[in-house]
C-alpha positions as YAML, in Angstrom:
chain: A
units: angstrom
residues:
- id: 1
  name: MET
  ca: [11.91, 4.06, 13.54]
- id: 2
  name: GLU
  ca: [10.02, 1.29, 14.37]
- id: 3
  name: THR
  ca: [10.10, -2.36, 13.35]
- id: 4
  name: TYR
  ca: [7.30, -4.71, 13.53]
- id: 5
  name: GLN
  ca: [8.13, -8.52, 13.51]
- id: 6
  name: LEU
  ca: [5.77, -10.12, 10.30]
- id: 7
  name: PRO
  ca: [4.88, -13.37, 11.16]
- id: 8
  name: HIS
  ca: [6.21, -16.70, 9.76]
- id: 9
  name: SER
  ca: [9.73, -15.13, 8.93]
- id: 10
  name: ASP
  ca: [12.60, -13.35, 10.10]
- id: 11
  name: LEU
  ca: [11.94, -10.02, 8.69]
- id: 12
  name: GLU
  ca: [11.47, -6.80, 10.57]
- id: 13
  name: ILE
  ca: [10.31, -4.38, 8.68]
- id: 14
  name: SER
  ca: [10.40, -0.54, 9.22]
- id: 15
  name: ARG
  ca: [6.77, 0.59, 10.31]
- id: 16
  name: LEU
  ca: [7.17, 3.08, 7.87]
- id: 17
  name: ILE
  ca: [7.68, 1.46, 4.31]
- id: 18
  name: PHE
  ca: [8.80, 3.68, 1.06]
- id: 19
  name: GLY
  ca: [6.69, 2.87, -2.25]
- id: 20
  name: CYS
  ca: [8.37, 2.69, -5.19]
- id: 21
  name: TRP
  ca: [5.17, 3.54, -7.68]
- id: 22
  name: ALA
  ca: [5.49, 6.97, -8.23]
- id: 23
  name: ILE
  ca: [9.53, 7.84, -8.54]
- id: 24
  name: VAL
  ca: [9.19, 6.02, -12.18]
- id: 25
  name: GLY
  ca: [6.43, 8.36, -13.39]
- id: 26
  name: GLY
  ca: [4.74, 8.40, -15.98]
- id: 27
  name: PHE
  ca: [0.79, 7.30, -15.11]
- id: 28
  name: ASN
  ca: [-1.15, 9.44, -13.33]
- id: 29
  name: TRP
  ca: [1.77, 10.26, -10.97]
- id: 30
  name: GLY
  ca: [3.43, 12.54, -14.64]
- id: 31
  name: PRO
  ca: [6.87, 13.67, -14.97]
- id: 32
  name: GLN
  ca: [9.79, 12.71, -12.52]
- id: 33
  name: ASP
  ca: [13.09, 13.41, -12.52]
- id: 34
  name: GLU
  ca: [15.65, 10.69, -12.13]
- id: 35
  name: ARG
  ca: [18.34, 12.56, -9.78]
- id: 36
  name: ASP
  ca: [14.84, 12.97, -7.16]
- id: 37
  name: SER
  ca: [13.81, 9.93, -7.17]
- id: 38
  name: LEU
  ca: [17.39, 8.32, -6.26]
- id: 39
  name: ALA
  ca: [17.68, 11.14, -3.87]
- id: 40
  name: ALA
  ca: [14.09, 9.63, -2.15]
- id: 41
  name: ILE
  ca: [15.51, 6.53, -2.04]
- id: 42
  name: LYS
  ca: [18.55, 7.38, -0.39]
- id: 43
  name: THR
  ca: [17.05, 9.97, 1.94]
- id: 44
  name: ALA
  ca: [14.28, 7.16, 3.18]
- id: 45
  name: PHE
  ca: [16.63, 4.68, 4.04]
- id: 46
  name: ASP
  ca: [19.01, 7.71, 5.94]
- id: 47
  name: GLN
  ca: [15.17, 8.85, 7.75]
- id: 48
  name: GLY
  ca: [15.56, 4.72, 9.05]
- id: 49
  name: ILE
  ca: [12.89, 3.55, 6.40]
- id: 50
  name: THR
  ca: [14.55, -0.06, 6.00]
- id: 51
  name: THR
  ca: [11.75, -1.52, 4.00]
- id: 52
  name: PHE
  ca: [10.93, -0.50, -0.11]
- id: 53
  name: ASP
  ca: [8.08, -1.47, -1.47]
- id: 54
  name: THR
  ca: [8.12, -1.97, -5.51]
- id: 55
  name: ALA
  ca: [6.69, -4.39, -8.31]
- id: 56
  name: GLU
  ca: [7.67, -5.22, -11.54]
- id: 57
  name: ALA
  ca: [4.19, -3.61, -13.05]
- id: 58
  name: TYR
  ca: [5.57, -0.09, -11.53]
- id: 59
  name: GLY
  ca: [7.27, 0.63, -14.95]
- id: 60
  name: ALA
  ca: [7.67, -2.58, -16.15]
- id: 61
  name: GLY
  ca: [10.88, -3.08, -14.19]
- id: 62
  name: ALA
  ca: [11.81, 0.44, -14.11]
- id: 63
  name: SER
  ca: [11.07, 0.93, -9.78]
- id: 64
  name: GLU
  ca: [13.30, -2.16, -9.17]
- id: 65
  name: ASN
  ca: [16.06, -0.90, -11.21]
- id: 66
  name: LEU
  ca: [15.83, 2.15, -9.71]
- id: 67
  name: LEU
  ca: [16.04, 0.40, -6.21]
- id: 68
  name: ALA
  ca: [19.12, -1.22, -7.23]
- id: 69
  name: ARG
  ca: [21.07, 1.86, -8.44]
- id: 70
  name: ALA
  ca: [19.80, 3.54, -5.47]
- id: 71
  name: LEU
  ca: [20.52, 1.31, -2.48]
- id: 72
  name: GLY
  ca: [22.66, -1.92, -4.01]
- id: 73
  name: GLU
  ca: [25.43, -1.54, -1.82]
- id: 74
  name: LYS
  ca: [23.13, -1.72, 1.42]
- id: 75
  name: ARG
  ca: [21.15, -4.86, 0.12]
- id: 76
  name: LYS
  ca: [21.73, -6.08, 3.51]
- id: 77
  name: GLU
  ca: [20.68, -3.80, 5.50]
- id: 78
  name: ILE
  ca: [17.21, -3.39, 3.61]
- id: 79
  name: ILE
  ca: [14.23, -5.01, 3.30]
- id: 80
  name: ILE
  ca: [12.87, -5.31, -0.61]
- id: 81
  name: ALA
  ca: [9.20, -6.32, -0.79]
- id: 82
  name: SER
  ca: [8.17, -6.89, -3.96]
- id: 83
  name: LYS
  ca: [5.23, -8.45, -6.01]
- id: 84
  name: ALA
  ca: [3.91, -10.58, -9.08]
- id: 85
  name: GLY
  ca: [1.60, -9.77, -11.26]
- id: 86
  name: PRO
  ca: [-1.95, -12.03, -10.97]
- id: 87
  name: ALA
  ca: [-1.24, -12.84, -15.18]
- id: 88
  name: ASP
  ca: [1.82, -14.84, -13.71]
- id: 89
  name: PHE
  ca: [0.07, -17.19, -10.84]
- id: 90
  name: ALA
  ca: [0.13, -20.12, -13.06]
- id: 91
  name: PRO
  ca: [3.57, -22.04, -11.00]
- id: 92
  name: GLU
  ca: [5.85, -22.00, -13.80]
- id: 93
  name: ASN
  ca: [4.98, -17.77, -14.89]
- id: 94
  name: LEU
  ca: [5.55, -17.47, -11.31]
- id: 95
  name: ARG
  ca: [9.08, -18.67, -11.44]
- id: 96
  name: LYS
  ca: [10.05, -16.35, -14.68]
- id: 97
  name: ALA
  ca: [8.51, -12.96, -12.70]
- id: 98
  name: CYS
  ca: [10.70, -13.88, -10.17]
- id: 99
  name: GLU
  ca: [13.87, -14.82, -11.94]
- id: 100
  name: ARG
  ca: [12.60, -11.17, -13.69]
- id: 101
  name: GLY
  ca: [12.51, -9.50, -10.57]
- id: 102
  name: LEU
  ca: [16.02, -10.99, -9.53]
- id: 103
  name: LYS
  ca: [17.78, -9.49, -12.40]
- id: 104
  name: ASN
  ca: [15.73, -5.83, -11.87]
- id: 105
  name: LEU
  ca: [16.62, -5.60, -8.61]
- id: 106
  name: LYS
  ca: [20.42, -6.84, -8.90]
- id: 107
  name: THR
  ca: [20.02, -9.65, -5.73]
- id: 108
  name: ASP
  ca: [19.48, -13.03, -5.51]
- id: 109
  name: TYR
  ca: [16.84, -12.89, -2.94]
- id: 110
  name: ILE
  ca: [13.65, -10.95, -2.38]
- id: 111
  name: ASP
  ca: [12.40, -10.83, 0.95]
- id: 112
  name: LEU
  ca: [8.78, -10.63, 0.69]
- id: 113
  name: TYR
  ca: [7.36, -11.55, -2.61]
- id: 114
  name: GLN
  ca: [3.20, -10.93, -2.96]
- id: 115
  name: LEU
  ca: [0.53, -11.57, -5.37]
- id: 116
  name: HIS
  ca: [-0.01, -8.11, -6.66]
- id: 117
  name: TRP
  ca: [-4.24, -9.16, -6.91]
- id: 118
  name: PRO
  ca: [-6.20, -11.81, -6.89]
- id: 119
  name: ASN
  ca: [-6.59, -14.02, -9.68]
- id: 120
  name: PRO
  ca: [-9.60, -16.69, -9.75]
- id: 121
  name: GLU
  ca: [-9.07, -18.18, -12.89]
- id: 122
  name: ILE
  ca: [-5.86, -19.85, -11.82]
- id: 123
  name: PRO
  ca: [-6.17, -22.38, -8.54]
- id: 124
  name: LEU
  ca: [-4.50, -20.20, -5.42]
- id: 125
  name: ALA
  ca: [-3.09, -23.47, -3.95]
- id: 126
  name: ASP
  ca: [-1.09, -23.81, -6.84]
- id: 127
  name: THR
  ca: [0.16, -20.18, -6.79]
- id: 128
  name: LEU
  ca: [1.00, -20.16, -2.93]
- id: 129
  name: GLY
  ca: [2.60, -23.87, -3.57]
- id: 130
  name: ALA
  ca: [4.96, -22.40, -6.29]
- id: 131
  name: LEU
  ca: [5.47, -19.53, -3.54]
- id: 132
  name: GLN
  ca: [6.94, -21.92, -0.69]
- id: 133
  name: GLU
  ca: [9.15, -23.78, -3.62]
- id: 134
  name: LEU
  ca: [10.74, -20.43, -4.59]
- id: 135
  name: ARG
  ca: [11.06, -19.40, -0.33]
- id: 136
  name: ASP
  ca: [12.62, -23.20, 0.44]
- id: 137
  name: ALA
  ca: [15.22, -22.79, -3.08]
- id: 138
  name: GLY
  ca: [16.39, -19.61, -1.28]
- id: 139
  name: LYS
  ca: [14.91, -17.48, -4.05]
- id: 140
  name: ILE
  ca: [12.76, -15.54, -1.96]
- id: 141
  name: ARG
  ca: [12.64, -15.19, 2.73]
- id: 142
  name: ALA
  ca: [8.74, -15.13, 2.76]
- id: 143
  name: TYR
  ca: [5.43, -14.46, 0.63]
- id: 144
  name: GLY
  ca: [2.31, -12.20, 1.10]
- id: 145
  name: VAL
  ca: [-0.53, -11.22, -0.73]
- id: 146
  name: SER
  ca: [-2.26, -8.30, -1.88]
- id: 147
  name: ASN
  ca: [-5.87, -6.83, -2.61]
- id: 148
  name: PHE
  ca: [-6.92, -9.92, -0.78]
- id: 149
  name: GLY
  ca: [-10.63, -10.32, 0.71]
- id: 150
  name: ASN
  ca: [-12.17, -12.58, 2.62]
- id: 151
  name: GLN
  ca: [-12.80, -15.65, -0.22]
- id: 152
  name: SER
  ca: [-8.73, -15.74, -0.69]
- id: 153
  name: LEU
  ca: [-7.98, -15.12, 2.67]
- id: 154
  name: ASP
  ca: [-10.17, -18.59, 3.40]
- id: 155
  name: THR
  ca: [-7.99, -19.97, 0.84]
- id: 156
  name: CYS
  ca: [-5.11, -18.97, 1.73]
- id: 157
  name: LYS
  ca: [-6.10, -20.38, 5.33]
- id: 158
  name: GLU
  ca: [-6.95, -23.80, 3.98]
- id: 159
  name: SER
  ca: [-4.44, -24.15, 1.83]
- id: 160
  name: GLY
  ca: [-2.35, -25.01, 4.77]
- id: 161
  name: PHE
  ca: [0.69, -22.43, 3.69]
- id: 162
  name: ASN
  ca: [1.45, -19.34, 5.65]
- id: 163
  name: ILE
  ca: [1.10, -15.87, 4.43]
- id: 164
  name: SER
  ca: [3.04, -13.49, 5.87]
- id: 165
  name: SER
  ca: [0.37, -10.22, 5.26]
- id: 166
  name: ASN
  ca: [-1.89, -8.60, 3.36]
- id: 167
  name: GLN
  ca: [-1.53, -5.05, 1.44]
- id: 168
  name: MET
  ca: [-4.34, -3.34, 1.20]
- id: 169
  name: ALA
  ca: [-5.57, -0.09, 0.28]
- id: 170
  name: TYR
  ca: [-6.72, 1.90, 3.84]
- id: 171
  name: ASN
  ca: [-7.13, 5.43, 5.15]
- id: 172
  name: LEU
  ca: [-8.70, 8.15, 6.75]
- id: 173
  name: LEU
  ca: [-11.04, 8.39, 3.72]
- id: 174
  name: PHE
  ca: [-11.38, 5.03, 2.99]
- id: 175
  name: ARG
  ca: [-11.78, 2.32, 5.82]
- id: 176
  name: ALA
  ca: [-13.40, -0.22, 4.01]
- id: 177
  name: ILE
  ca: [-11.56, -2.84, 5.05]
- id: 178
  name: GLU
  ca: [-12.92, -2.53, 8.74]
- id: 179
  name: TYR
  ca: [-16.07, -4.22, 7.38]
- id: 180
  name: SER
  ca: [-14.71, -8.30, 7.58]
- id: 181
  name: ILE
  ca: [-11.34, -7.59, 5.88]
- id: 182
  name: LEU
  ca: [-9.28, -6.60, 8.85]
- id: 183
  name: PRO
  ca: [-11.24, -8.61, 11.05]
- id: 184
  name: GLN
  ca: [-10.23, -11.57, 9.39]
- id: 185
  name: CYS
  ca: [-6.98, -11.10, 9.18]
- id: 186
  name: ILE
  ca: [-6.46, -9.69, 12.95]
- id: 187
  name: ALA
  ca: [-8.02, -13.41, 13.95]
- id: 188
  name: ASP
  ca: [-5.84, -15.13, 11.15]
- id: 189
  name: GLU
  ca: [-2.61, -13.20, 12.46]
- id: 190
  name: VAL
  ca: [-2.25, -11.65, 8.83]
- id: 191
  name: PRO
  ca: [-0.78, -8.32, 9.41]
- id: 192
  name: ILE
  ca: [-1.64, -5.38, 6.65]
- id: 193
  name: LEU
  ca: [0.40, -3.14, 4.85]
- id: 194
  name: CYS
  ca: [-1.35, -0.48, 4.04]
- id: 195
  name: TYR
  ca: [-1.44, 1.33, 0.51]
- id: 196
  name: SER
  ca: [-2.52, 4.68, -0.38]
- id: 197
  name: PRO
  ca: [-2.22, 6.09, 3.07]
- id: 198
  name: ILE
  ca: [-2.20, 9.48, 1.98]
- id: 199
  name: MET
  ca: [-5.06, 8.72, -1.05]
- id: 200
  name: GLN
  ca: [-2.42, 10.73, -3.52]
- id: 201
  name: GLY
  ca: [-2.24, 13.97, -1.46]
- id: 202
  name: LEU
  ca: [-6.30, 14.00, -0.23]
- id: 203
  name: LEU
  ca: [-4.72, 13.43, 3.01]
- id: 204
  name: THR
  ca: [-2.04, 16.42, 2.64]
- id: 205
  name: GLY
  ca: [-4.61, 19.06, 3.07]
- id: 206
  name: LYS
  ca: [-2.96, 19.91, -0.87]
- id: 207
  name: PHE
  ca: [-6.68, 20.01, -2.75]
- id: 208
  name: THR
  ca: [-9.38, 22.34, -0.93]
- id: 209
  name: SER
  ca: [-12.22, 21.04, -3.22]
- id: 210
  name: GLU
  ca: [-13.36, 17.99, -5.86]
- id: 211
  name: MET
  ca: [-13.39, 20.55, -8.99]
- id: 212
  name: GLU
  ca: [-8.97, 20.81, -8.31]
- id: 213
  name: VAL
  ca: [-8.55, 17.00, -8.31]
- id: 214
  name: PRO
  ca: [-7.35, 16.43, -11.48]
- id: 215
  name: ASP
  ca: [-9.02, 13.70, -13.21]
- id: 216
  name: ASP
  ca: [-6.27, 11.48, -12.91]
- id: 217
  name: ARG
  ca: [-6.20, 11.60, -9.04]
- id: 218
  name: ALA
  ca: [-10.47, 11.56, -9.20]
- id: 219
  name: ARG
  ca: [-10.74, 7.76, -10.44]
- id: 220
  name: THR
  ca: [-11.92, 6.19, -7.30]
- id: 221
  name: ARG
  ca: [-14.75, 5.77, -5.78]
- id: 222
  name: HIS
  ca: [-15.13, 9.41, -3.63]
- id: 223
  name: PHE
  ca: [-15.31, 11.35, -7.45]
- id: 224
  name: THR
  ca: [-18.69, 10.97, -9.79]
- id: 225
  name: LYS
  ca: [-18.43, 8.34, -12.35]
- id: 226
  name: GLU
  ca: [-18.60, 11.22, -14.87]
- id: 227
  name: ARG
  ca: [-15.03, 11.76, -14.11]
- id: 228
  name: SER
  ca: [-13.13, 11.24, -17.02]
- id: 229
  name: GLN
  ca: [-10.79, 7.97, -15.86]
- id: 230
  name: SER
  ca: [-13.40, 6.86, -13.58]
- id: 231
  name: ARG
  ca: [-13.97, 2.83, -13.57]
- id: 232
  name: HIS
  ca: [-16.51, 2.79, -11.44]
- id: 233
  name: GLN
  ca: [-20.52, 3.61, -11.56]
- id: 234
  name: GLU
  ca: [-21.08, 5.01, -8.66]
- id: 235
  name: ASP
  ca: [-22.59, 8.45, -8.15]
- id: 236
  name: GLY
  ca: [-19.55, 8.90, -5.53]
- id: 237
  name: CYS
  ca: [-19.86, 11.43, -2.23]
- id: 238
  name: GLU
  ca: [-17.47, 14.02, -3.30]
- id: 239
  name: ALA
  ca: [-19.08, 16.38, -0.62]
- id: 240
  name: LEU
  ca: [-18.82, 14.57, 1.79]
- id: 241
  name: THR
  ca: [-15.09, 13.21, 1.58]
- id: 242
  name: PHE
  ca: [-14.24, 17.25, 1.52]
- id: 243
  name: GLN
  ca: [-16.73, 17.62, 4.48]
- id: 244
  name: THR
  ca: [-14.33, 14.61, 6.15]
- id: 245
  name: ILE
  ca: [-10.84, 16.69, 4.81]
- id: 246
  name: THR
  ca: [-12.12, 19.57, 6.22]
- id: 247
  name: LYS
  ca: [-12.66, 18.15, 9.73]
- id: 248
  name: ILE
  ca: [-9.43, 16.40, 9.91]
- id: 249
  name: LYS
  ca: [-7.67, 19.47, 8.78]
- id: 250
  name: GLU
  ca: [-9.38, 21.19, 11.79]
- id: 251
  name: LEU
  ca: [-8.23, 18.22, 14.03]
- id: 252
  name: SER
  ca: [-4.94, 18.59, 12.61]
- id: 253
  name: LYS
  ca: [-4.66, 22.39, 13.54]
- id: 254
  name: GLU
  ca: [-5.50, 22.03, 16.68]
- id: 255
  name: ALA
  ca: [-3.04, 19.15, 17.61]
- id: 256
  name: GLU
  ca: [-0.33, 21.53, 15.70]
- id: 257
  name: VAL
  ca: [0.59, 18.33, 13.64]
- id: 258
  name: SER
  ca: [0.42, 18.36, 9.90]
- id: 259
  name: MET
  ca: [-2.15, 17.19, 8.30]
- id: 260
  name: GLY
  ca: [-0.36, 14.14, 6.18]
- id: 261
  name: ASN
  ca: [1.47, 12.88, 9.62]
- id: 262
  name: ILE
  ca: [-1.62, 12.79, 11.64]
- id: 263
  name: SER
  ca: [-3.43, 10.07, 8.86]
- id: 264
  name: LEU
  ca: [0.25, 7.84, 8.23]
- id: 265
  name: ALA
  ca: [0.39, 7.99, 12.34]
- id: 266
  name: TRP
  ca: [-3.13, 6.85, 12.81]
- id: 267
  name: LEU
  ca: [-3.03, 4.23, 10.67]
- id: 268
  name: LEU
  ca: [0.55, 2.80, 12.69]
- id: 269
  name: TYR
  ca: [-2.42, 3.14, 15.81]
- id: 270
  name: GLN
  ca: [-4.75, 0.47, 14.15]
- id: 271
  name: GLN
  ca: [-4.62, -2.63, 15.14]
- id: 272
  name: GLY
  ca: [-3.71, -5.17, 12.98]
- id: 273
  name: VAL
  ca: [-1.55, -2.94, 10.72]
- id: 274
  name: ALA
  ca: [1.99, -3.62, 10.22]
- id: 275
  name: ALA
  ca: [3.71, -1.09, 8.11]
- id: 276
  name: ALA
  ca: [1.92, 2.09, 6.15]
- id: 277
  name: ILE
  ca: [3.54, 2.45, 2.47]
- id: 278
  name: VAL
  ca: [3.54, 5.58, 1.78]
- id: 279
  name: GLY
  ca: [6.28, 7.30, -0.83]
- id: 280
  name: GLY
  ca: [8.36, 10.80, -2.40]
- id: 281
  name: ARG
  ca: [8.89, 11.81, -5.32]
- id: 282
  name: ASN
  ca: [12.10, 13.91, -3.70]
- id: 283
  name: ALA
  ca: [14.08, 14.23, -0.10]
- id: 284
  name: ALA
  ca: [11.86, 16.94, 1.00]
- id: 285
  name: GLN
  ca: [8.82, 14.62, 0.80]
- id: 286
  name: VAL
  ca: [10.66, 11.95, 2.39]
- id: 287
  name: ARG
  ca: [11.91, 13.36, 5.09]
- id: 288
  name: LYS
  ca: [8.45, 15.35, 6.14]
- id: 289
  name: ASN
  ca: [6.66, 11.89, 5.60]
- id: 290
  name: ALA
  ca: [9.21, 9.73, 7.99]
- id: 291
  name: ALA
  ca: [8.63, 12.32, 10.88]
- id: 292
  name: SER
  ca: [4.78, 10.69, 11.42]
- id: 293
  name: ALA
  ca: [6.55, 7.92, 13.01]
- id: 294
  name: GLN
  ca: [7.40, 10.55, 15.75]
- id: 295
  name: VAL
  ca: [3.93, 11.67, 16.10]
- id: 296
  name: THR
  ca: [2.00, 10.46, 19.43]
- id: 297
  name: LEU
  ca: [-1.93, 10.55, 19.37]
- id: 298
  name: SER
  ca: [-3.68, 10.85, 22.36]
- id: 299
  name: PRO
  ca: [-7.16, 8.65, 22.69]
- id: 300
  name: ALA
  ca: [-9.90, 11.35, 22.80]
- id: 301
  name: LEU
  ca: [-7.47, 12.95, 19.16]
- id: 302
  name: LEU
  ca: [-8.08, 9.15, 17.92]
- id: 303
  name: ASN
  ca: [-11.76, 9.08, 18.89]
- id: 304
  name: ALA
  ca: [-12.37, 12.30, 17.22]
- id: 305
  name: LEU
  ca: [-10.32, 11.02, 13.86]
- id: 306
  name: ASP
  ca: [-13.13, 8.04, 14.01]
- id: 307
  name: GLU
  ca: [-15.99, 10.00, 13.98]
- id: 308
  name: ALA
  ca: [-15.22, 12.79, 11.94]
- id: 309
  name: THR
  ca: [-14.60, 9.75, 8.92]
- id: 310
  name: ARG
  ca: [-17.01, 7.46, 10.01]
- id: 311
  name: PRO
  ca: [-20.04, 9.06, 7.84]
- id: 312
  name: LEU
  ca: [-17.67, 8.69, 4.65]
- id: 313
  name: LYS
  ca: [-16.82, 4.68, 5.63]
- id: 314
  name: GLU
  ca: [-20.80, 4.27, 5.50]
- id: 315
  name: ALA
  ca: [-20.92, 5.83, 2.54]
- id: 316
  name: LEU
  ca: [-18.63, 4.23, 0.61]
- id: 317
  name: GLY
  ca: [-19.33, 0.70, 2.41]
- id: 318
  name: PRO
  ca: [-17.53, -2.33, 2.53]
- id: 319
  name: ASN
  ca: [-16.28, -3.06, -0.97]
- id: 320
  name: ALA
  ca: [-12.39, -2.65, -0.97]
- id: 321
  name: ASP
  ca: [-11.79, -1.81, -4.21]
- id: 322
  name: LEU
  ca: [-11.12, 2.01, -3.98]
- id: 323
  name: TRP
  ca: [-11.80, 1.96, -7.92]
- id: 324
  name: GLN
  ca: [-14.26, -0.48, -9.06]
- id: 325
  name: THR
  ca: [-17.95, -1.09, -8.46]
- id: 326
  name: ASP
  ca: [-17.55, -5.12, -9.56]
- id: 327
  name: SER
  ca: [-15.01, -5.69, -6.98]
- id: 328
  name: ARG
  ca: [-11.47, -7.03, -7.62]
- id: 329
  name: VAL
  ca: [-10.98, -7.66, -4.29]
- id: 330
  name: ILE
  ca: [-12.03, -10.75, -3.15]
...
């Protein structure tokens, strides 16, 4: 497994990161067997994935607890990335949130501590200052952000505090960050950690039409606002989304590589991308996803994937919020 050196830190992260949200079940993930979750985490480590992304918000600390149980004895061999929610961005609240995370993770330090979403109600410079204090105290080793757009990235740069990463939704079906956020991150040397890299199964070929996608997975702006769990006000682009999926599937078949593995590998070829965050509900899923780290994509295939997905990119536009018309990515 290749690694990536995060800037302003001594962290060497694996280029595939295990995402620890789905392993707690609930929300739109459905029921989850704890034994499968523990096996998935351990299998990820065995496959060479040494970086694990979690958050207090994932199951109210349950995800952090599971990670500690599964790999507590491997603590010095793994990188833990966790997150604080925007309600905790006031400096005193951030310190308390970090202490809760340390307790949940049963550790005395978090490797990468991230701000989960922007919060314009609290001065970002104050929050970044608190992160630096946590780093100076040895509570965290580095800090990053998540879902930060151009305005927030500007503030980070102007504050004088050095962020090590920006976690963003990015995949073949959702390329919004390419308009302005990714170029700015490249210019500022802030690498991207990609979440939702296979679009909750859409990029594995699991669904063959929009009607097969359950409402709890059809909340994104790809789907009509008429879907019951939608939070946006758009008509969606369902037909174009599935035309695009069909094209990716055809290219995958020609390359004799699974659609999911090609989708994950494509991200690792993109300039400015440090890693892709992909989960797994059981050991078999993890092994399948981990194989993408060994996939080689030719320039011709990369160009074909770009051409196949560009119309959908243009239809969805530069709004980097996967779920809302009124973008929270600022």
